[in-house]
XYZ file of C-alpha atoms in Angstrom:
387
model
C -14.102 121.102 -10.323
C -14.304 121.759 -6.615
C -14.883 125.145 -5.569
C -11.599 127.411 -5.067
C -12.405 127.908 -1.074
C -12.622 124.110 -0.989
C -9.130 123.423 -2.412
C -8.356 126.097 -0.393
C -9.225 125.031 3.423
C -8.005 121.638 1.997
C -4.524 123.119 1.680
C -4.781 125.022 4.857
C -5.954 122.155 6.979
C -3.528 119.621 5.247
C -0.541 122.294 6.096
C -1.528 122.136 9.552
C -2.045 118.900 9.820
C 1.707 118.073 8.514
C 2.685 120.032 11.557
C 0.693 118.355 13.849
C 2.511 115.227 12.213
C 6.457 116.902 12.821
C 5.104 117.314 16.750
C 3.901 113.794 17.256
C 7.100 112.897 15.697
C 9.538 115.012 17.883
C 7.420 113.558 20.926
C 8.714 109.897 19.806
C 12.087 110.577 19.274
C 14.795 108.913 21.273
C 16.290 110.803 24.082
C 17.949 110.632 27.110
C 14.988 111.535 28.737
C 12.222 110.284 26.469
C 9.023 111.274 29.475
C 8.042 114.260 28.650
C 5.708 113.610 26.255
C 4.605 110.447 28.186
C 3.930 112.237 31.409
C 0.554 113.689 30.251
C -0.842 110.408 29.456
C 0.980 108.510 32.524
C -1.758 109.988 34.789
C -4.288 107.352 33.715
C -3.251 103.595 34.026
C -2.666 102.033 30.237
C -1.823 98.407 31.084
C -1.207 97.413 27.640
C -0.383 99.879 25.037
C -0.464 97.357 21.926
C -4.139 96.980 22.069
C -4.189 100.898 21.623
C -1.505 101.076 18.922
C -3.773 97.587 17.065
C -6.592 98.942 17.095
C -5.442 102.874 15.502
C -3.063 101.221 13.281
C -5.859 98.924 11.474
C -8.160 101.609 11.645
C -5.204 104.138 9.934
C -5.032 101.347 7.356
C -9.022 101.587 6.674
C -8.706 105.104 6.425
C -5.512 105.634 4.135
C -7.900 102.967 1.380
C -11.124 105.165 1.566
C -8.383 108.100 1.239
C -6.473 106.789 -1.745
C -9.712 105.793 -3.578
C -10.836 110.075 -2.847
C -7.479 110.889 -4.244
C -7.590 108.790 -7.826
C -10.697 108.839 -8.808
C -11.677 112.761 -10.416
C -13.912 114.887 -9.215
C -11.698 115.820 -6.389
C -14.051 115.823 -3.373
C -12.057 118.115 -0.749
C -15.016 118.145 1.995
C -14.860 114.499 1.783
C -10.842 114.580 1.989
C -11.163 116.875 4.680
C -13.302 114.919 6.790
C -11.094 111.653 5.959
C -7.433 113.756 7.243
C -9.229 114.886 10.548
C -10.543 111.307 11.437
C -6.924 110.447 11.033
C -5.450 113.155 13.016
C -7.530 114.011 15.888
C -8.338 110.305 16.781
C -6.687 107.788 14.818
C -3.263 109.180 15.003
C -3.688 110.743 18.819
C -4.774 107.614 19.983
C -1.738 105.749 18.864
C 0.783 108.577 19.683
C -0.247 108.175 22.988
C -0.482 104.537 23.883
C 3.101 104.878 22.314
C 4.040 107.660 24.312
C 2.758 106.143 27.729
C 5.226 105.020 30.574
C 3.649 103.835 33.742
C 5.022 105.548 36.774
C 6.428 103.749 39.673
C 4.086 101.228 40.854
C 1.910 101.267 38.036
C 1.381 97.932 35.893
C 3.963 97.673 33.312
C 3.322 94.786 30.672
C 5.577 96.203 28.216
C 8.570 96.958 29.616
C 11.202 99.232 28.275
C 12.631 97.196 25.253
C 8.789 96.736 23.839
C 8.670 100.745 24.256
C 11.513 101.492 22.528
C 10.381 99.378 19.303
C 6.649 100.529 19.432
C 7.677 104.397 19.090
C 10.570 103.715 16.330
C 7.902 101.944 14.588
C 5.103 104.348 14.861
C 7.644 107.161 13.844
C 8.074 105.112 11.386
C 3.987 105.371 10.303
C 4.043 108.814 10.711
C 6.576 109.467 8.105
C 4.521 107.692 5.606
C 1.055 108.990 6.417
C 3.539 112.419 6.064
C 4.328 111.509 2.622
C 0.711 110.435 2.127
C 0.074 114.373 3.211
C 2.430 115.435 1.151
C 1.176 114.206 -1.849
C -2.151 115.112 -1.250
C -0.938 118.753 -0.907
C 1.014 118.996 -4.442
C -2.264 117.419 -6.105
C -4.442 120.472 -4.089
C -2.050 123.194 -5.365
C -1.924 121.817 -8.820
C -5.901 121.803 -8.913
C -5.617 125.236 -7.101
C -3.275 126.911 -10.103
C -5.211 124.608 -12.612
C -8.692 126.667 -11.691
C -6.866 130.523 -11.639
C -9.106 133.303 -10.396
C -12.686 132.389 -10.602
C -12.557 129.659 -12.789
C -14.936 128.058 -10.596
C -17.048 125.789 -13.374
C -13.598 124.552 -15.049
C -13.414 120.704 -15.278
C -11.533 118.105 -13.100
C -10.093 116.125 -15.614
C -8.942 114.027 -12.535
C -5.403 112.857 -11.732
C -2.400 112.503 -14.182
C -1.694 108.842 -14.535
C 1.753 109.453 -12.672
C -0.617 111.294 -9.550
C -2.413 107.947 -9.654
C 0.629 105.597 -9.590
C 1.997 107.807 -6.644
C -1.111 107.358 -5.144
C -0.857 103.713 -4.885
C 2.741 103.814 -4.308
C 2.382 106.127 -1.255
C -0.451 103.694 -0.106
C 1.475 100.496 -0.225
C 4.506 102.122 1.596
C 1.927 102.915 4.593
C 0.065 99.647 4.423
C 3.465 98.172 4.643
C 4.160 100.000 7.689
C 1.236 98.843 9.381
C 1.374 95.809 8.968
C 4.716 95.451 10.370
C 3.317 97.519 13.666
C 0.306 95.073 13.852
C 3.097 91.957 13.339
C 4.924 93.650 16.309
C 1.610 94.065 18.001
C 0.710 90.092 17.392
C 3.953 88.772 18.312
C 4.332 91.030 21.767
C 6.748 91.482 23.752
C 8.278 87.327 23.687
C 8.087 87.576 20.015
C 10.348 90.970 20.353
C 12.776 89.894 22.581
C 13.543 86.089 20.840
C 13.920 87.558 17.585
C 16.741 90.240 19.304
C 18.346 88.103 20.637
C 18.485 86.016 17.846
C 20.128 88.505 16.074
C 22.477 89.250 18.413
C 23.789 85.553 19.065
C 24.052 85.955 14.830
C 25.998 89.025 15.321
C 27.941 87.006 18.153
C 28.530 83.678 15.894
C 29.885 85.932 12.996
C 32.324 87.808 15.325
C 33.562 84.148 16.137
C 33.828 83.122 12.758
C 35.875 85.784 11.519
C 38.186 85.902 14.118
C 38.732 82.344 13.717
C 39.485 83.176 9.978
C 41.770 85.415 10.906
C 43.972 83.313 13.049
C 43.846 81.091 10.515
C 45.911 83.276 8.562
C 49.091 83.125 9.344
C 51.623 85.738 7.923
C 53.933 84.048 5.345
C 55.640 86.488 4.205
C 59.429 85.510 5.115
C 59.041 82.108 3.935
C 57.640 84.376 0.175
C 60.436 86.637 0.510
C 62.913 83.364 0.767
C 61.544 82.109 -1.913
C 62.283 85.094 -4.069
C 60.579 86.021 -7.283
C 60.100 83.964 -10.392
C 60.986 87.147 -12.302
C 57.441 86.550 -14.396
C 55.473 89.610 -12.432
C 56.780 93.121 -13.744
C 56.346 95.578 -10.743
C 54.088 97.622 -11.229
C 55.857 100.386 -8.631
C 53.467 100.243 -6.187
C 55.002 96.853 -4.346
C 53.586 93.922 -2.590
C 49.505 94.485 -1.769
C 50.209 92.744 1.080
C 52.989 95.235 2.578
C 50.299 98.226 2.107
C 46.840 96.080 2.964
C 46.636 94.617 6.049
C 49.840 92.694 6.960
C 50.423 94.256 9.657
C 47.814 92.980 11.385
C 48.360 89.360 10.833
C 49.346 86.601 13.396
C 52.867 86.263 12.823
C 54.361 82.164 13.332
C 56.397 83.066 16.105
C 53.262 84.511 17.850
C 52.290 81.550 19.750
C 50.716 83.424 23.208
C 48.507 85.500 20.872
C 47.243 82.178 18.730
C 46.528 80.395 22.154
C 44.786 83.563 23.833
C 42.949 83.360 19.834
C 42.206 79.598 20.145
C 40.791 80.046 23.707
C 38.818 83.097 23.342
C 36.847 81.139 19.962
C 36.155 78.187 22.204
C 34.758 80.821 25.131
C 32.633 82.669 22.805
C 31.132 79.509 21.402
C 29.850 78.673 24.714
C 28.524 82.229 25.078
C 26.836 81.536 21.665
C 25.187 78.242 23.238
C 24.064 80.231 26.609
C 22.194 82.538 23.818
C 20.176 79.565 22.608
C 19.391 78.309 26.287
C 18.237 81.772 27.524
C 15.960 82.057 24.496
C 14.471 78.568 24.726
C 14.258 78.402 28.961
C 13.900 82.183 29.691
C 12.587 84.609 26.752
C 10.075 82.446 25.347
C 9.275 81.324 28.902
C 8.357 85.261 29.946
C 5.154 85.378 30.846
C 2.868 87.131 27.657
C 0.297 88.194 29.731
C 0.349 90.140 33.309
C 3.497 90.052 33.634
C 3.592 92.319 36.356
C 0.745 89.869 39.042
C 3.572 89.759 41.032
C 5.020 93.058 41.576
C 8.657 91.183 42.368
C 10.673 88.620 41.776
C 13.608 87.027 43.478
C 15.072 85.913 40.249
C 18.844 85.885 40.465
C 20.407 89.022 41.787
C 17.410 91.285 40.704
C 15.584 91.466 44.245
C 12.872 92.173 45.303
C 12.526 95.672 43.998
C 12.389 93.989 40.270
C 10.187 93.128 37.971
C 9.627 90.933 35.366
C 9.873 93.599 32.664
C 12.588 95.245 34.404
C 14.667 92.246 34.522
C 13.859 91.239 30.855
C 15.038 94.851 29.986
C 18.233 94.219 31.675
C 18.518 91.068 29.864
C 18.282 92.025 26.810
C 20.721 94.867 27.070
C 23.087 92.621 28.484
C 23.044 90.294 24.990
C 23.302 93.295 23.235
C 26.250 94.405 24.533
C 28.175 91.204 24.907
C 28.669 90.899 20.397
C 30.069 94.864 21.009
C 32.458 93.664 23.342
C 33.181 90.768 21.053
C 33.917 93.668 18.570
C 36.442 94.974 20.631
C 38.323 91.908 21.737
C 38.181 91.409 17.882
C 39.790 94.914 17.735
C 42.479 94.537 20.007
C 43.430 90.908 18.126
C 43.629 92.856 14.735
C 46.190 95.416 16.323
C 48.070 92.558 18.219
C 47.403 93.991 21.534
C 47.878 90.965 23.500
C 47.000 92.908 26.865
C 44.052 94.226 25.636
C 42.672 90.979 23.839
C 42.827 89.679 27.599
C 41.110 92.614 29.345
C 38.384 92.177 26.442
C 37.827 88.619 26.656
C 38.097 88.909 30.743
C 35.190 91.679 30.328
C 32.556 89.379 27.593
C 32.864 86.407 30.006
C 31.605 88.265 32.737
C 29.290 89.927 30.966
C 27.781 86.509 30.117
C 28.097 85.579 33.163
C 26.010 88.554 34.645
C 23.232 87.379 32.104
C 23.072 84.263 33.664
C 23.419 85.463 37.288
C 20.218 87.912 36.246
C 17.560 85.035 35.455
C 19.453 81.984 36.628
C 15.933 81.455 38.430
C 12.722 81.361 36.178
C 10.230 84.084 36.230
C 8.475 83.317 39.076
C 11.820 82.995 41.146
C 12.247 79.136 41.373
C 15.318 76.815 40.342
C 14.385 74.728 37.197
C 16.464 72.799 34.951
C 18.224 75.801 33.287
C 19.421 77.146 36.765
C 21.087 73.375 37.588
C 22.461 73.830 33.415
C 23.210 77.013 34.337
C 25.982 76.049 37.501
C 27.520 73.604 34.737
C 27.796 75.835 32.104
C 29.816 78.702 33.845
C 31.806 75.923 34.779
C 32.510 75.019 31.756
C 33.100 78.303 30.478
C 35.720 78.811 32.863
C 37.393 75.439 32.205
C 38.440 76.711 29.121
């Protein structure tokens, strides 16, 4: 068995590496403010970060193999461990806290862009919890070694790790490999792959909005035609009365509501079309964004950006734009349910021009030219406000 002052610096050193780990953690959290951390490393120009966070996360991958293999198979070799944990720390796991960490400063080259930032530190947060539990692991197996060997029971023998240790082992492992491999997906795919798949799921989120408020008015509140009918006498009651006069009937369209069905019918037909400007903005704009340099040209004229935009900026703006339009949705969905007529208006009024703002922001392409989509795009607010 390794020596007690082994296990011993192995504890210390993995103790402070775990809160070296809760620091790089608290310096990727989401805040208002989220630059603090970055400023130290915005100094130096990083135009790409995901080559940075590749190249540490395959290298944390390597590392957390040779580790796990240390871990399972007996004797316990803590100078080898030790040597393993500070590889990871000092360089593996600094150099990817950083490249995640890094925002350009004004007039600096941005290729990532703010949306692309956001995911990269969730998802190396993400890492870092897992290499954590990796840590932590490690840690119980040193102190169990550590009580194992008592005082001076320096020659006692490793019998190596229980079965469950191992099976933890591998467990831990997979969870981490897991993790990287999503952050090297997210790496592959960049910032196009990123932005199509959100907004994919937000035109889902969007569609089943639609459908459900469509459902909805679709079911129209019977009960004075049941109440007509009267009972067949067959149901005993059971005290509690009708489900439907304690679940939800309130909120139902009523037969004489015929404003609120048509202000219903037309919002589903307006949102559809929103639904089909998602599809054209992912085909003609997001998978049209330029993958590499996107910032050449430090401005764009595209739509109502100006000059002072950039790509990235405007691709930010975008997106949060077709995020917030299903929220609305939500609301207008809201104000339906409680039969606010008024406020189903005001909603609806507020998602069409949010849509609308969308396509005012890249109704040019990314180099600031009309196309196709910007004639498609003239014919589709149109459109949207024939309805």
């Amino acid at each position: 068995m390794a020596k007690p002052k082994d296990i011993r610096a192995l504890i210390d050193l993995t103790k402070t590496t775990q809160t070296l780990l809760t620091h790089y953690q608290s310096s990727l959290a989401p805040s208002k403010d989220n630059t603090s951390s970055a400023s130290q490393t915005s100094e130096t120009e990083l135009p790409n970060p995901l080559d940075a966070i590749k190249a540490t996360t395959t290298l944390l991958k390597s590392h957390t193999t040779t580790l796990s293999l240390l871990l399972i198979t007996p004797p316990l070799t803590p100078s080898a461990i030790i040597a393993k944990i500070s590889d990871v720390s000092s360089g593996v796991l600094g150099g990817m806290v950083a490249a995640a960490s890094y925002t350009p400063k004004a007039g600096q080259k941005d290729d990532v862009g703010n949306t692309m930032r956001t995911e990269l530190r969730a998802q190396v947060r993400r890492l870092l919890g897992t290499w954590g539990d990796v840590l932590a692991l490690l840690l119980r197996m040193a102190e169990r070694r550590q009580t194992a060997q008592g005082d001076g029971a320096v020659k006692a023998k490793d019998n190596g790790p229980t079965e469950t240790e191992k099976q933890d082992v591998l467990s831990a492992t997979g969870v981490l490999w897991e993790a990287c491999d999503v952050l090297l997906k997210l790496c592959a795919d960049g910032v196009v792959g990123l932005v199509v798949k959100k907004a994919e799921q937000f035109r889902a989120v969007l569609l089943d909005a639609v459908e459900e408020l469509k459902e909805w008015g679709e079911d129209i509140d019977d009960d004075d035609d049941d109440k007509a009918e009267g009972s067949d006498g067959d149901d005993e009651d059971d005290g509690f009365g009708d489900e439907d006069d304690i679940f939800g009937a309130s909120n139902k369209l009523g037969k004489d509501d015929t404003e609120l069905k048509e202000l219903l019918d037309t919002s589903v037909k307006k949102l559809r079309k929103v639904g089909m400007l998602y599809q054209a903005l992912i085909k003609r704009r997001l998978k049209t964004f330029p993958r590499a340099s996107a910032e050449a040209t430090t401005a764009t004229t595209n739509g109502t950006a100006g000059a002072a935009s950039s790509p990235s900026k405007t691709l930010d703006d975008l997106i949060a734009l077709l995020k917030t339009i299903p929220e609305t949705v939500d609301d207008l969905a809201s104000a339906f349910y409680d039969l606010d007529e008024d406020e189903a208006k005001q909603t609806l009024a507020k998602c069409c021009t949010e849509a609308k703002s969308a396509v005012k922001l890249v109704r040019q392409n990314w180099s600031g030219a009309d196309d196709e989509f910007t004639v498609w795009t003239g014919k589709w607010v149109d459109a949207l406000d024939a309805v």
